[in-house]
C-alpha atoms as a printed R data frame, in Angstrom:
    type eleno elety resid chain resno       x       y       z
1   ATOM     1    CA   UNK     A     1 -10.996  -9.340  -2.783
2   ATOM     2    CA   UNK     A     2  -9.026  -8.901  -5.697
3   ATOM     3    CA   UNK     A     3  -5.367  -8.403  -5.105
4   ATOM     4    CA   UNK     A     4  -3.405  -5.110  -6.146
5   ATOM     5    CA   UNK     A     5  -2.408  -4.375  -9.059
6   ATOM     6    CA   UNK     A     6   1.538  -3.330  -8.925
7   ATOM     7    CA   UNK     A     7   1.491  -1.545 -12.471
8   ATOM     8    CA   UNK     A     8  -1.954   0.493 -11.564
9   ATOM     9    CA   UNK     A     9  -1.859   3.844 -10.599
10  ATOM    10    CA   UNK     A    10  -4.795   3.475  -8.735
11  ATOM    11    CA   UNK     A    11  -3.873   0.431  -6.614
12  ATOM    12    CA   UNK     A    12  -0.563   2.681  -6.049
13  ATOM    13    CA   UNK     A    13  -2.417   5.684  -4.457
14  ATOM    14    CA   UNK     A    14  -4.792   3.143  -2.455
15  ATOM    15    CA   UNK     A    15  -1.819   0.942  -1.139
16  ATOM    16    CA   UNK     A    16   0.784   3.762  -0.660
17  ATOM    17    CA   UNK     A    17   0.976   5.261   2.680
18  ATOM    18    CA   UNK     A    18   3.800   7.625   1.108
19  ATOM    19    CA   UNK     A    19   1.319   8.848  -1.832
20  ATOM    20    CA   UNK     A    20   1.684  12.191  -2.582
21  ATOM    21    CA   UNK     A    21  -2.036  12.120  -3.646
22  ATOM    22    CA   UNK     A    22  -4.294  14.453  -1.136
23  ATOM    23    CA   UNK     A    23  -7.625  12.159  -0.168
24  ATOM    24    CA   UNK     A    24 -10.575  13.829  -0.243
25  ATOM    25    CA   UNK     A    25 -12.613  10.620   1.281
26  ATOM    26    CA   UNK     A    26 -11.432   7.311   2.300
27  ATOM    27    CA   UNK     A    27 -13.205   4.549   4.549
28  ATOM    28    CA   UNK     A    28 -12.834   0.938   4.101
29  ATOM    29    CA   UNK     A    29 -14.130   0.430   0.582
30  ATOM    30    CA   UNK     A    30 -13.593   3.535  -1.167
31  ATOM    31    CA   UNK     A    31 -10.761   6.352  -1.528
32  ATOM    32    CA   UNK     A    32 -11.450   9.923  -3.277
33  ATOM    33    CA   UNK     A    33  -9.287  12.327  -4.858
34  ATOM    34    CA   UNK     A    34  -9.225  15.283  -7.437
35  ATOM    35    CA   UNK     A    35  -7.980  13.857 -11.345
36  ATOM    36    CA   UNK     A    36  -5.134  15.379 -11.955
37  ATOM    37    CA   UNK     A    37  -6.391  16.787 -15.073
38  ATOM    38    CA   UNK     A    38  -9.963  18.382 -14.018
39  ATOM    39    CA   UNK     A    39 -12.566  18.574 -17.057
40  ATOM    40    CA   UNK     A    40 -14.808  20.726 -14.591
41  ATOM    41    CA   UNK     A    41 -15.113  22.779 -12.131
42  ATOM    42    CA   UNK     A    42 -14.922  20.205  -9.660
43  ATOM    43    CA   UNK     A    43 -13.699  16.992 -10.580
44  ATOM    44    CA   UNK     A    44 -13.083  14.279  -8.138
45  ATOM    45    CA   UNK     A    45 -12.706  10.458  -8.832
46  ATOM    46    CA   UNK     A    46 -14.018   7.870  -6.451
47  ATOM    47    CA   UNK     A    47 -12.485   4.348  -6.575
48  ATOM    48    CA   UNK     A    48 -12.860   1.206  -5.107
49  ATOM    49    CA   UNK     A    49  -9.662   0.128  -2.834
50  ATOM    50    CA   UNK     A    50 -10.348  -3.831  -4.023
51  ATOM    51    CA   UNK     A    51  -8.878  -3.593  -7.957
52  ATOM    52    CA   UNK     A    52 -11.821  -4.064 -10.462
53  ATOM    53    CA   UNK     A    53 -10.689  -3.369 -13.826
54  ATOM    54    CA   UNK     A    54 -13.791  -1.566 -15.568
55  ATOM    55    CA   UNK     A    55 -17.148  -1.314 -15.215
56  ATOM    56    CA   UNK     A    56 -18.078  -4.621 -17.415
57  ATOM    57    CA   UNK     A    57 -16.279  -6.559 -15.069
58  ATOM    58    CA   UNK     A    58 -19.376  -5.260 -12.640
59  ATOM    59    CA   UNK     A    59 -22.464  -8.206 -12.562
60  ATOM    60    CA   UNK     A    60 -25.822  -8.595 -11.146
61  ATOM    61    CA   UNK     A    61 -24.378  -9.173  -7.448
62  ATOM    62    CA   UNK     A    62 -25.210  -7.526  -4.327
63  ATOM    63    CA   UNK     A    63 -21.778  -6.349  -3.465
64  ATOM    64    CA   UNK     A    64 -21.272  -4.666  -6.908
65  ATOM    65    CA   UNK     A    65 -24.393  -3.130  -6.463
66  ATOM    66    CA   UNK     A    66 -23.458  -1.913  -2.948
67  ATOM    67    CA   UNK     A    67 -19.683  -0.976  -4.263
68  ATOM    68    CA   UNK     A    68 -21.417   1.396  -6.587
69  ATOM    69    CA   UNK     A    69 -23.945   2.763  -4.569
70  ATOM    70    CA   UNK     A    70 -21.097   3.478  -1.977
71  ATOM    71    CA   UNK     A    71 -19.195   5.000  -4.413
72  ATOM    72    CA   UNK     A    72 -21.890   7.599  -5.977
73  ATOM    73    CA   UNK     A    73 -23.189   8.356  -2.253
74  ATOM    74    CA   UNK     A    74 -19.297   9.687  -1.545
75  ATOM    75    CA   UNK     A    75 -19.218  11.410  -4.613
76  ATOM    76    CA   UNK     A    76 -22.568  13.098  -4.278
77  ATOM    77    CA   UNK     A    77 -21.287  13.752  -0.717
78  ATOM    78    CA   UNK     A    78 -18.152  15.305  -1.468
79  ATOM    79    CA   UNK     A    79 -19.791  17.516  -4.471
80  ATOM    80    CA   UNK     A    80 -22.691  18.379  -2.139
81  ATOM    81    CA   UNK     A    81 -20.266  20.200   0.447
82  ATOM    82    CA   UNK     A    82 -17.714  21.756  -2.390
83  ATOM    83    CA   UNK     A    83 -20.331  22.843  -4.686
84  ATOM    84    CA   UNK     A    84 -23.342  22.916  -3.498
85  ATOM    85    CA   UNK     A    85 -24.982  25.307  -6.334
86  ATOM    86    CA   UNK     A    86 -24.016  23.808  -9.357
87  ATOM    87    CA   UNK     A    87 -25.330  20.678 -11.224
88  ATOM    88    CA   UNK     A    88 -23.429  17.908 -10.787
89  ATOM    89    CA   UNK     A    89 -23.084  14.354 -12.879
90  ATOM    90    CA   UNK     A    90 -21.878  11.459 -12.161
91  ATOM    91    CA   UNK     A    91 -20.411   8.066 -14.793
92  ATOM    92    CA   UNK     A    92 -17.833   5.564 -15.780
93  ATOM    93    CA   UNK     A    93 -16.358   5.149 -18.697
94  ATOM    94    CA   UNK     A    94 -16.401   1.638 -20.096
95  ATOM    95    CA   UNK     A    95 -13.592   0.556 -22.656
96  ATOM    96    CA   UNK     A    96 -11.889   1.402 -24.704
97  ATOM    97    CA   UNK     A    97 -12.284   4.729 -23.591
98  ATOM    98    CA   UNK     A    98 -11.377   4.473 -19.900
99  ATOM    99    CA   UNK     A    99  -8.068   5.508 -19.044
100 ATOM   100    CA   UNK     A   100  -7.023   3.537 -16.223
101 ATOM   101    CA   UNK     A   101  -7.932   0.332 -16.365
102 ATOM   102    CA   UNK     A   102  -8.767   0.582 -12.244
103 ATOM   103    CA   UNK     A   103 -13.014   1.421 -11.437
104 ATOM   104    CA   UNK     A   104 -13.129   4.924 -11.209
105 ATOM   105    CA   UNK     A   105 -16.410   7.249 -10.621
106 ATOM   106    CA   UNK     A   106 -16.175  10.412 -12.339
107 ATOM   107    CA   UNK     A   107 -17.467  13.208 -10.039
108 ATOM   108    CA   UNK     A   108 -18.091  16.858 -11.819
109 ATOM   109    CA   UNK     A   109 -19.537  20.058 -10.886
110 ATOM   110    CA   UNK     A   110 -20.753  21.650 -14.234
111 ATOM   111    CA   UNK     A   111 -19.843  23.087 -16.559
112 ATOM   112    CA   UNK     A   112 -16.921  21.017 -18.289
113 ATOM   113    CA   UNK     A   113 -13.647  23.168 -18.852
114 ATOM   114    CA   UNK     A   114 -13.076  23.860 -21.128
115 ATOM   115    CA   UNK     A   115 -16.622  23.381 -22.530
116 ATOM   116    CA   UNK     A   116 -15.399  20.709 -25.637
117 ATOM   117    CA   UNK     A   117 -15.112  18.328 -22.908
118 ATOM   118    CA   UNK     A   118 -18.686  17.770 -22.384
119 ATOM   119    CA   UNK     A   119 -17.715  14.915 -25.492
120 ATOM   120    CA   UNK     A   120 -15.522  12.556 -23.329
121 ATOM   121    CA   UNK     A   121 -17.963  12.655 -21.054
122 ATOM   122    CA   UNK     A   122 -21.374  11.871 -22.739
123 ATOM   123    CA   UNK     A   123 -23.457   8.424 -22.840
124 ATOM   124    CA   UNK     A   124 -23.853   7.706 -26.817
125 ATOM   125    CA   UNK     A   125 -26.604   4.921 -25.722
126 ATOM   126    CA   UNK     A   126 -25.308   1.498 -26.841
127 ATOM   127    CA   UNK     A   127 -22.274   3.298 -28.378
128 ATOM   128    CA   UNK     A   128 -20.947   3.378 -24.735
129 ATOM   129    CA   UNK     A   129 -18.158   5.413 -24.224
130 ATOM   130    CA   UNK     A   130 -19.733   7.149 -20.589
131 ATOM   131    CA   UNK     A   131 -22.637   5.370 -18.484
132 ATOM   132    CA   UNK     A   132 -23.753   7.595 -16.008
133 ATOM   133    CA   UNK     A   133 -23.960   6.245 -12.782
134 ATOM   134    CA   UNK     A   134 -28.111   6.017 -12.033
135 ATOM   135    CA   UNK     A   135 -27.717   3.441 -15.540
136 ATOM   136    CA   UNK     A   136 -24.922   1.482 -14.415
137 ATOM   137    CA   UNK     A   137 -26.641   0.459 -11.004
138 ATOM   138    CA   UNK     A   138 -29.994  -0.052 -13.176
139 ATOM   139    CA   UNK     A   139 -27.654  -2.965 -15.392
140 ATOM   140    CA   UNK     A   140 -26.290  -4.640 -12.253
141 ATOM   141    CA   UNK     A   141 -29.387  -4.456  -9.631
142 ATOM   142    CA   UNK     A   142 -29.708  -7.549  -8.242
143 ATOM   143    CA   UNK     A   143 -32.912  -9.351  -9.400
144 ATOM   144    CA   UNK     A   144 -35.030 -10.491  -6.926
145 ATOM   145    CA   UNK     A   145 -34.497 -13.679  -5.470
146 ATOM   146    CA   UNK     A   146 -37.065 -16.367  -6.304
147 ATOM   147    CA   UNK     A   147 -38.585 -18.014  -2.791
């Protein structure tokens, strides 16, 4: 496990048992809260409690693959039960665009607000910018072990 990183915000709400931060989720990989500036009308961020930097730093590995399951299935959880009738999407972004450098899952009941937004979070392809989260966990899948 990686350690904490003092200077993230992230690590801060994770480690803090003073955090002013209302969870939404937390068990003993992944905490959930609201982003403080909402681009929908739900958005909620899951994050890992170990500190992964960004999405690259993600690899072909079983407990990546796992972490990021985890972290959609809590997101898709939380969305389910808050919104139920609205579409919902899920991504990272991957730098330089990200805006803590801490693994975050984006979380949004549509539409965007205000409705510009939809730009920060859109996949431009191999552009990057926003992978949703179905394409991350097709890039780091484990491949099938060779008996």
């Amino acid at each position: 496990m990686a350690a904490a990183n003092q200077t993230c915000i992230f690590c801060q709400i994770v480690n803090d048992p003073n955090s002013t931060t209302r969870l939404l989720h937390t068990d003993e990989k992944v905490v959930a809260f609201q982003d403080i500036k909402p681009a929908a009308r739900r958005h909620y961020l899951v994050i890992p409690k170990e500190h992964i930097p960004t999405a690259r730093d993600l690899q072909r590995r079983d407990e990546d693959y796992s972490l990021v399951s985890h972290m959609l299935s809590v997101g898709q959880e939380l969305l389910l039960k808050d919104a139920p009738q609205t579409i919902h999407r899920f991504g990272f972004h991957l730098p330089p665009f990200n805006s803590v450098d801490h693994l975050h899952l984006h979380c949004f009941a549509l539409p965007f607000m205000p409705r510009w937004k939809v730009i920060k979070y859109k996949s431009l392809g191999p552009f990057g910018c926003f992978i949703e989260a179905e394409k991350l966990l097709e890039k780091i899948r484990p491949l099938p072990s060779k008996v």
